[in-house]
Structures are given as C-alpha cells and as structure tokens.
Tab-separated table of C-alpha atoms in Angstrom:
chain	number	residue	atom	x	y	z
A	1	UNK	CA	34.619	-20.570	-2.888
A	2	UNK	CA	31.568	-20.701	-5.177
A	3	UNK	CA	29.360	-19.465	-2.413
A	4	UNK	CA	31.704	-16.595	-1.755
A	5	UNK	CA	31.749	-15.713	-5.504
A	6	UNK	CA	27.887	-15.746	-5.682
A	7	UNK	CA	27.500	-13.647	-2.554
A	8	UNK	CA	29.998	-11.186	-4.067
A	9	UNK	CA	28.021	-11.084	-7.336
A	10	UNK	CA	24.822	-10.580	-5.430
A	11	UNK	CA	26.206	-7.581	-3.623
A	12	UNK	CA	27.260	-5.955	-6.930
A	13	UNK	CA	24.923	-3.003	-7.819
A	14	UNK	CA	24.743	-4.250	-11.462
A	15	UNK	CA	23.356	-7.605	-10.243
A	16	UNK	CA	20.661	-5.969	-8.175
A	17	UNK	CA	19.705	-3.702	-11.039
A	18	UNK	CA	19.481	-6.615	-13.369
A	19	UNK	CA	17.309	-8.550	-10.966
A	20	UNK	CA	15.010	-5.664	-10.458
A	21	UNK	CA	14.695	-5.206	-14.237
A	22	UNK	CA	13.901	-8.843	-14.700
A	23	UNK	CA	11.257	-8.658	-11.955
A	24	UNK	CA	9.730	-5.565	-13.602
A	25	UNK	CA	9.658	-7.312	-16.912
A	26	UNK	CA	7.874	-10.358	-15.406
A	27	UNK	CA	5.382	-8.117	-13.683
A	28	UNK	CA	4.666	-6.270	-16.861
A	29	UNK	CA	3.781	-9.564	-18.843
A	30	UNK	CA	0.117	-9.707	-19.820
A	31	UNK	CA	-1.922	-12.091	-17.604
A	32	UNK	CA	-3.914	-13.472	-20.487
A	33	UNK	CA	-1.147	-14.784	-22.732
A	34	UNK	CA	-2.421	-17.469	-25.034
A	35	UNK	CA	0.045	-20.198	-25.863
A	36	UNK	CA	0.216	-21.514	-29.380
A	37	UNK	CA	-0.355	-25.262	-29.851
A	38	UNK	CA	3.352	-25.588	-30.902
A	39	UNK	CA	4.524	-23.860	-27.714
A	40	UNK	CA	2.242	-26.047	-25.568
A	41	UNK	CA	3.724	-29.164	-27.115
A	42	UNK	CA	7.181	-27.885	-26.524
A	43	UNK	CA	6.477	-27.018	-22.899
A	44	UNK	CA	4.845	-30.438	-22.278
A	45	UNK	CA	7.948	-32.078	-23.756
A	46	UNK	CA	10.252	-30.046	-21.554
A	47	UNK	CA	8.167	-30.671	-18.392
A	48	UNK	CA	8.165	-34.498	-19.001
A	49	UNK	CA	11.911	-34.456	-19.545
A	50	UNK	CA	12.498	-32.343	-16.461
A	51	UNK	CA	10.392	-34.581	-14.165
A	52	UNK	CA	11.904	-37.762	-15.753
A	53	UNK	CA	15.434	-36.402	-15.135
A	54	UNK	CA	14.612	-35.482	-11.522
A	55	UNK	CA	13.170	-38.894	-10.933
A	56	UNK	CA	16.259	-40.590	-12.403
A	57	UNK	CA	18.521	-38.430	-10.225
A	58	UNK	CA	16.479	-39.216	-7.069
A	59	UNK	CA	16.527	-42.900	-7.778
A	60	UNK	CA	20.369	-42.932	-8.350
A	61	UNK	CA	20.894	-40.777	-5.217
A	62	UNK	CA	18.784	-43.124	-3.104
A	63	UNK	CA	20.804	-46.195	-4.236
A	64	UNK	CA	24.162	-44.815	-3.063
A	65	UNK	CA	22.989	-42.733	-0.052
A	66	UNK	CA	24.911	-43.860	3.077
A	67	UNK	CA	26.085	-40.651	4.746
A	68	UNK	CA	24.066	-37.793	6.245
A	69	UNK	CA	25.252	-35.515	3.371
A	70	UNK	CA	24.041	-38.083	0.769
A	71	UNK	CA	20.687	-38.464	2.501
A	72	UNK	CA	20.346	-34.639	2.551
A	73	UNK	CA	20.884	-34.760	-1.252
A	74	UNK	CA	18.165	-37.248	-1.501
A	75	UNK	CA	15.904	-34.969	0.528
A	76	UNK	CA	16.641	-32.057	-1.652
A	77	UNK	CA	16.060	-34.013	-4.864
A	78	UNK	CA	12.687	-35.348	-3.421
A	79	UNK	CA	11.683	-31.680	-2.755
A	80	UNK	CA	12.650	-30.703	-6.283
A	81	UNK	CA	10.589	-33.566	-7.786
A	82	UNK	CA	7.659	-32.864	-5.567
A	83	UNK	CA	7.617	-29.102	-6.163
A	84	UNK	CA	8.379	-29.524	-9.848
A	85	UNK	CA	5.571	-32.015	-10.388
A	86	UNK	CA	3.121	-29.786	-8.427
A	87	UNK	CA	4.092	-26.717	-10.380
A	88	UNK	CA	4.199	-28.411	-13.765
A	89	UNK	CA	1.093	-30.607	-13.305
A	90	UNK	CA	-0.879	-28.783	-15.967
A	91	UNK	CA	1.836	-29.780	-18.506
A	92	UNK	CA	2.156	-33.415	-17.335
A	93	UNK	CA	-0.130	-36.347	-17.778
A	94	UNK	CA	-2.347	-36.576	-14.666
A	95	UNK	CA	-1.061	-39.958	-13.613
A	96	UNK	CA	2.566	-39.018	-14.006
A	97	UNK	CA	2.166	-35.845	-11.969
A	98	UNK	CA	0.214	-37.667	-9.190
A	99	UNK	CA	2.720	-40.568	-9.015
A	100	UNK	CA	5.692	-38.110	-8.914
A	101	UNK	CA	4.165	-36.084	-6.107
A	102	UNK	CA	3.213	-39.095	-4.158
A	103	UNK	CA	6.633	-40.767	-4.488
A	104	UNK	CA	8.388	-37.556	-3.509
A	105	UNK	CA	6.073	-37.031	-0.483
A	106	UNK	CA	6.755	-40.675	0.642
A	107	UNK	CA	10.483	-40.192	0.490
A	108	UNK	CA	10.214	-36.879	2.328
A	109	UNK	CA	8.067	-38.453	5.045
A	110	UNK	CA	10.381	-41.347	5.406
A	111	UNK	CA	13.523	-39.176	5.708
A	112	UNK	CA	11.660	-36.859	8.156
A	113	UNK	CA	10.664	-39.828	10.339
A	114	UNK	CA	14.247	-41.126	10.245
A	115	UNK	CA	15.571	-37.748	11.278
A	116	UNK	CA	13.021	-37.564	14.075
A	117	UNK	CA	13.935	-41.060	15.283
A	118	UNK	CA	17.700	-40.061	15.157
A	119	UNK	CA	16.963	-37.032	17.353
A	120	UNK	CA	14.921	-39.204	19.664
A	121	UNK	CA	17.701	-41.733	19.861
A	122	UNK	CA	20.235	-38.922	20.803
A	123	UNK	CA	17.924	-37.653	23.453
A	124	UNK	CA	17.229	-41.132	24.916
A	125	UNK	CA	20.954	-41.896	24.921
A	126	UNK	CA	21.509	-39.002	27.362
A	127	UNK	CA	18.899	-40.442	29.782
A	128	UNK	CA	19.486	-43.103	32.409
A	129	UNK	CA	17.603	-45.870	30.705
A	130	UNK	CA	18.331	-49.478	30.086
A	131	UNK	CA	21.256	-49.720	27.638
A	132	UNK	CA	19.248	-51.833	25.270
A	133	UNK	CA	16.640	-49.092	24.615
A	134	UNK	CA	19.222	-46.642	23.170
A	135	UNK	CA	20.727	-49.403	20.959
A	136	UNK	CA	17.242	-50.526	19.824
A	137	UNK	CA	16.417	-46.968	18.716
A	138	UNK	CA	19.771	-46.674	16.795
A	139	UNK	CA	18.871	-49.792	14.982
A	140	UNK	CA	15.419	-48.425	14.137
A	141	UNK	CA	16.947	-45.180	12.834
A	142	UNK	CA	19.531	-47.018	10.768
A	143	UNK	CA	16.684	-49.132	9.231
A	144	UNK	CA	14.394	-46.123	8.641
A	145	UNK	CA	17.193	-44.125	6.871
A	146	UNK	CA	17.647	-46.923	4.283
A	147	UNK	CA	14.093	-46.985	2.957
C-alpha cells in the first residue's frame, strides 16, 4: 500500500514540478561554496553519527538474519554503509572510512558468493549427479550465508 501511495504521489504533476524545481535549485548552487568551520564540524559530526548508525544496524541485522528476506536486508544495509562511507569519506577520519568500506565490501562479497553457490546448487540439483554432490553444495551454501 505504501508503494502504491508513493507511485501515485510521483505521478502527480505537483510532485514532478517540485522535483524539477529542486533539481534546478541544486544546479544553480555555486560550485565554489566555502564551508565555515562551524558548518564543517557539524557536517563531520553528522557523518560520523550516520556511519555509526548504519554500522550498528548492519551488525544487528546480521545477528538475526536467517531468511532470504533478512539476508537481503543485510545486503542493502551493507550497500548503504559502503556507499555512505565512500561518499562521506572527506568528513570521516581516514581509518573509520576505510574500515567501513572494507567491512561492507567483505559482507557484500560474502553474500554474493553465497548467492552464487545457491544458484550453482540449484543447477547441480537438476543434473544427474551423485546425490551427495547436491547435498554437499547445499551445506556449503548454508555455511556461506551465515558468515
């Protein structure tokens, strides 16, 4: 129902006009804006909080992930952490940004490998192979998804 409501709002002419006005405003911003020291401190504080909150959400989601939907949420949170850390790296301490990106990439790679193994297992299960091979691959997939 929420998606339907959003789609309806996006189709409204007023929404499109507002989005175009916002885009025009962003395009008209001067490229050489100088941030005041107070604003820089505020932005750094916000960026640290944002990355910390994303890290906490990711950690919590990984602890309880057991279903494909929950693992999908972990994947989305890992993407948010990675892209957020990459895009906010100028506002974050170097070590924190690097660690966040590396952690998120590792999780994304692990989940991608688990997904690939799952697809491989499904393909192998359809072939006329020894029964133990398909079961072995299912076990590997189950173990990879819990990392």
